[in-house]
Short mmCIF file of C-alpha atoms in Angstrom, two decimals:
data_model
loop_
_atom_site.label_atom_id
_atom_site.label_comp_id
_atom_site.label_asym_id
_atom_site.label_seq_id
_atom_site.Cartn_x
_atom_site.Cartn_y
_atom_site.Cartn_z
CA MET A 1 19.86 -12.44 -3.17
CA ILE A 2 20.54 -10.26 -0.14
CA PRO A 3 18.45 -10.68 2.99
CA ALA A 4 15.34 -8.48 2.85
CA ALA A 5 13.38 -8.81 6.08
CA ILE A 6 9.82 -7.56 5.72
CA SER A 7 7.19 -7.23 8.45
CA VAL A 8 3.61 -6.01 8.20
CA GLN A 9 2.42 -5.66 11.77
CA ALA A 10 0.16 -3.80 14.17
CA ALA A 11 2.88 -3.54 16.82
CA ASP A 12 5.34 -0.67 17.18
CA PHE A 13 9.04 -1.23 16.46
CA ASP A 14 12.35 -0.21 18.02
CA VAL A 15 14.33 1.77 15.43
CA GLY A 16 17.66 1.39 17.23
CA ALA A 17 17.30 -2.35 17.64
CA GLU A 18 16.34 -2.77 13.99
CA ILE A 19 19.35 -0.79 12.76
CA ALA A 20 21.72 -2.63 15.08
CA GLY A 21 20.29 -5.97 14.05
CA LEU A 22 20.83 -5.24 10.38
CA SER A 23 24.60 -4.90 10.59
CA SER A 24 25.37 -7.36 13.36
CA GLY A 25 28.15 -9.68 12.21
CA GLN A 26 28.36 -8.03 8.78
CA THR A 27 31.66 -6.13 8.79
CA GLY A 28 31.49 -5.35 5.07
CA ILE A 29 28.76 -2.79 5.70
CA GLY A 30 30.07 0.78 5.58
CA GLY A 31 26.83 2.68 5.90
CA ILE A 32 23.20 2.30 6.92
CA ALA A 33 20.45 4.67 5.80
CA SER A 34 17.07 4.66 7.50
CA PHE A 35 13.74 6.41 7.16
CA VAL A 36 10.98 6.48 9.76
CA GLY A 37 7.52 7.69 8.79
CA LEU A 38 5.30 9.16 11.52
CA VAL A 39 1.64 10.12 11.89
CA ARG A 40 1.30 13.92 11.86
CA ASP A 41 -1.32 15.86 13.82
CA MET A 42 -2.28 17.97 10.81
CA ALA A 43 -3.24 17.09 7.24
CA GLY A 44 -4.62 19.40 4.60
CA GLY A 45 -4.85 22.19 7.17
CA GLN A 46 -7.02 20.09 9.47
CA PRO A 47 -6.20 18.53 12.84
CA VAL A 48 -5.88 14.76 12.73
CA ARG A 49 -6.82 12.83 15.85
CA ALA A 50 -5.86 9.40 14.53
CA MET A 51 -5.14 7.48 11.36
CA THR A 52 -6.31 3.95 10.61
CA LEU A 53 -4.32 1.97 8.07
CA GLU A 54 -6.00 -0.86 6.23
CA HIS A 55 -4.10 -3.26 3.98
CA TYR A 56 -4.52 -6.35 1.80
CA PRO A 57 -3.02 -9.24 3.79
CA GLY A 58 -1.13 -11.56 1.50
CA MET A 59 -0.69 -9.08 -1.31
CA THR A 60 0.98 -6.50 0.95
CA GLU A 61 3.83 -8.83 1.88
CA LYS A 62 4.29 -9.86 -1.77
CA ALA A 63 4.28 -6.26 -2.95
CA LEU A 64 6.87 -5.24 -0.35
CA ALA A 65 9.06 -8.22 -1.26
CA ALA A 66 8.87 -7.26 -4.94
CA ILE A 67 9.84 -3.65 -4.17
CA ALA A 68 12.76 -4.87 -2.00
CA ALA A 69 13.91 -7.26 -4.76
CA GLU A 70 13.88 -4.37 -7.23
CA ALA A 71 16.06 -2.26 -4.90
CA ALA A 72 18.46 -5.18 -4.35
CA ASP A 73 18.70 -5.54 -8.12
CA ARG A 74 19.52 -1.88 -8.71
CA TRP A 75 21.93 -1.10 -5.87
CA PRO A 76 24.78 -3.05 -4.23
CA LEU A 77 23.05 -3.58 -0.87
CA ASP A 78 24.02 -5.86 1.98
CA ALA A 79 20.66 -5.81 3.73
CA ILE A 80 17.15 -4.32 3.60
CA ARG A 81 14.66 -4.05 6.47
CA ILE A 82 11.07 -2.87 5.95
CA ILE A 83 8.43 -2.64 8.68
CA HIS A 84 4.99 -1.26 7.88
CA ARG A 85 2.30 -1.01 10.53
CA PHE A 86 -1.47 -1.23 10.14
CA GLY A 87 -4.40 -0.49 12.44
CA ARG A 88 -5.26 2.67 14.36
CA LEU A 89 -2.33 5.01 15.03
CA GLU A 90 -2.19 8.38 16.73
CA PRO A 91 -0.10 11.49 15.99
CA GLY A 92 3.55 10.82 16.82
CA ASP A 93 3.20 7.07 16.26
CA ARG A 94 5.62 5.36 13.91
CA ILE A 95 4.05 4.01 10.71
CA VAL A 96 6.91 2.73 8.59
CA LEU A 97 10.61 1.92 8.78
CA VAL A 98 12.93 1.42 5.83
CA VAL A 99 16.58 0.57 6.49
CA THR A 100 19.21 -0.12 3.83
CA ALA A 101 22.80 -1.20 4.37
CA SER A 102 25.64 -1.07 1.88
CA ALA A 103 29.41 -0.84 1.67
CA HIS A 104 29.02 2.82 0.65
CA ARG A 105 26.58 5.57 1.54
CA ASP A 106 25.30 6.45 -1.92
CA ALA A 107 23.69 3.07 -2.51
CA ALA A 108 22.17 3.06 0.98
CA PHE A 109 20.74 6.59 0.64
CA ASP A 110 19.41 6.09 -2.90
CA ALA A 111 17.86 2.68 -2.22
CA CYS A 112 16.20 3.96 0.97
CA ARG A 113 14.59 6.86 -0.91
CA PHE A 114 13.58 4.58 -3.79
CA LEU A 115 11.93 2.14 -1.38
CA MET A 116 9.93 4.90 0.32
CA ASP A 117 8.84 6.41 -3.01
CA TRP A 118 7.74 3.01 -4.27
CA LEU A 119 5.99 2.09 -1.03
CA LYS A 120 3.76 5.13 -1.49
CA THR A 121 2.52 3.96 -4.88
CA LYS A 122 2.88 0.16 -4.96
CA ALA A 123 2.03 -1.15 -1.49
CA PRO A 124 -1.68 -1.89 -0.97
CA PHE A 125 -2.39 0.29 2.06
CA TRP A 126 -5.23 2.76 2.57
CA LYS A 127 -5.44 5.43 5.26
CA ARG A 128 -8.47 6.89 6.99
CA GLU A 129 -8.01 10.04 9.05
CA GLU A 130 -10.17 11.04 12.00
CA THR A 131 -10.70 14.80 11.98
CA PRO A 132 -13.08 17.10 13.88
CA GLU A 133 -15.09 17.25 10.62
CA GLY A 134 -15.46 13.46 10.58
CA ASP A 135 -13.54 10.61 9.00
CA ARG A 136 -12.01 10.86 5.54
CA TRP A 137 -9.97 8.56 3.33
CA VAL A 138 -6.56 9.89 2.37
CA ALA A 139 -6.34 10.31 -1.41
CA ALA A 140 -3.24 9.14 -3.23
CA LYS A 141 -1.11 12.13 -4.21
CA THR A 142 0.04 12.84 -7.75
CA GLU A 143 3.36 14.07 -6.32
CA ASP A 144 3.88 10.57 -4.89
CA ASP A 145 3.41 9.13 -8.37
CA ARG A 146 5.90 11.63 -9.73
CA ALA A 147 8.39 10.78 -6.98
CA ALA A 148 8.16 7.10 -7.88
CA GLU A 149 8.52 7.85 -11.59
CA ARG A 150 11.92 9.49 -10.95
CA TRP A 151 13.35 6.03 -10.47
CA MET B 1 -14.51 -16.08 -8.05
CA LYS B 2 -13.57 -14.37 -4.82
CA LEU B 3 -13.95 -10.59 -4.62
CA LEU B 4 -12.35 -8.34 -2.03
CA TYR B 5 -13.11 -4.67 -1.44
CA PHE B 6 -11.01 -2.11 0.43
CA ALA B 7 -11.27 1.41 1.84
CA TRP B 8 -14.28 3.46 0.70
CA ILE B 9 -15.29 0.85 -1.86
CA LYS B 10 -15.77 -1.62 1.01
CA GLN B 11 -17.71 1.03 2.96
CA ARG B 12 -20.06 1.82 0.08
CA ILE B 13 -20.76 -1.83 -0.72
CA GLY B 14 -20.98 -2.80 2.94
CA LEU B 15 -18.91 -5.97 2.46
CA ALA B 16 -15.21 -6.80 2.77
CA GLU B 17 -15.37 -9.90 0.57
CA GLU B 18 -17.77 -12.22 -1.19
CA THR B 19 -17.77 -15.17 -3.56
CA VAL B 20 -19.70 -14.58 -6.78
CA THR B 21 -20.53 -16.43 -9.99
CA PRO B 22 -21.02 -13.80 -12.69
CA PRO B 23 -22.84 -14.82 -15.88
CA ALA B 24 -20.90 -16.25 -18.82
CA GLY B 25 -19.31 -13.46 -20.84
CA VAL B 26 -18.05 -11.54 -17.83
CA ASP B 27 -14.36 -12.16 -18.56
CA THR B 28 -12.63 -8.84 -17.84
CA VAL B 29 -12.40 -6.58 -14.77
CA ASP B 30 -14.40 -3.93 -16.67
CA GLY B 31 -17.14 -6.44 -17.40
CA LEU B 32 -17.17 -7.53 -13.76
CA ILE B 33 -17.57 -3.92 -12.56
CA THR B 34 -20.45 -3.36 -15.02
CA TRP B 35 -22.15 -6.50 -13.70
CA LEU B 36 -21.51 -5.53 -10.05
CA ARG B 37 -23.16 -2.11 -10.57
CA GLY B 38 -26.45 -3.87 -11.08
CA ARG B 39 -26.28 -5.75 -7.78
CA GLY B 40 -27.60 -2.90 -5.64
CA PRO B 41 -27.34 0.77 -4.73
CA GLY B 42 -24.15 0.32 -2.68
CA TYR B 43 -22.41 -1.27 -5.67
CA ALA B 44 -23.73 1.39 -8.04
CA ASP B 45 -22.39 4.05 -5.67
CA ALA B 46 -18.97 2.36 -5.29
CA PHE B 47 -18.51 2.02 -9.05
CA VAL B 48 -20.25 5.18 -10.27
CA ASP B 49 -16.91 6.30 -11.74
CA VAL B 50 -14.14 3.83 -12.65
CA THR B 51 -11.40 6.51 -12.75
CA PRO B 52 -10.40 6.01 -9.09
CA ILE B 53 -10.78 2.21 -9.18
CA ARG B 54 -7.65 0.08 -9.01
CA VAL B 55 -7.54 -3.68 -9.22
CA ALA B 56 -5.43 -6.69 -8.29
CA VAL B 57 -5.98 -10.12 -9.79
CA ASN B 58 -4.57 -12.97 -7.68
CA GLN B 59 -2.70 -10.40 -5.56
CA GLU B 60 -0.90 -8.76 -8.50
CA PHE B 61 -1.76 -5.27 -9.73
CA ALA B 62 -3.80 -5.57 -12.91
CA ARG B 63 -5.75 -3.30 -15.28
CA LEU B 64 -9.42 -2.71 -15.91
CA ASP B 65 -9.09 -4.60 -19.21
CA SER B 66 -7.33 -7.57 -17.60
CA ALA B 67 -8.87 -10.98 -18.19
CA ILE B 68 -10.48 -12.77 -15.26
CA GLY B 69 -11.96 -16.21 -14.77
CA PRO B 70 -13.54 -18.53 -12.23
CA GLY B 71 -11.21 -19.26 -9.33
CA ASP B 72 -9.52 -15.85 -9.51
CA GLU B 73 -9.17 -13.62 -6.46
CA ILE B 74 -10.05 -10.10 -7.56
CA ALA B 75 -9.59 -7.07 -5.31
CA LEU B 76 -11.11 -3.68 -6.11
CA PHE B 77 -9.79 -0.62 -4.28
CA PRO B 78 -8.92 3.09 -4.53
CA PRO B 79 -5.35 4.18 -5.37
CA VAL B 80 -2.97 2.93 -2.67
CA THR B 81 -1.28 5.17 -0.11
CA GLY B 82 1.51 3.27 1.63
CA GLY B 83 4.42 4.64 3.60
#
């Protein structure tokens, strides 16, 4: 089983430090793919002032570990790092980081995309947006389900 | 059994979690939801339509027809939106 480090936290993270940390001392790694998700200032044509992420402590960590185990099973990876934040975030804030490391780029790219697609549909998070019209819960998107089904 | 509610389901019910003892015969998630609807207007509003309701039993995704029993931790929530 490859190391899959998973954090669910309120605090921000340092993308550079996380990527560097993943490959330190592992000279078999040939490529690292990463994805950073950010809060946007618009959604559904409406300005978004902030987004509050709620999650299910306990289940969230288990769900992320299961998704990471699935990726490790399907691709020859050397390391996986997932950080997902919760709490109130503002436009421009980082929400999520997925980093995958492998001997070759294809596995790193594919596993990174797979992890993001699966996070959307299998990690117990819910988002509430603050807009000038009031607060609204973000509905799960059917295109996210379709993206996850590709795998 | 322990019940947890998230997102707008929590808002409508006005509770994040509670411990309940449903009557004998309530042994599926569906049955639990039917019983919860009768507990007050907030519950009736939260569960007016089961289409958008998702469930986890003991922190694993489950289905509306999944079996449940005393001692289980059951979470009811809208479709998840991670990432």
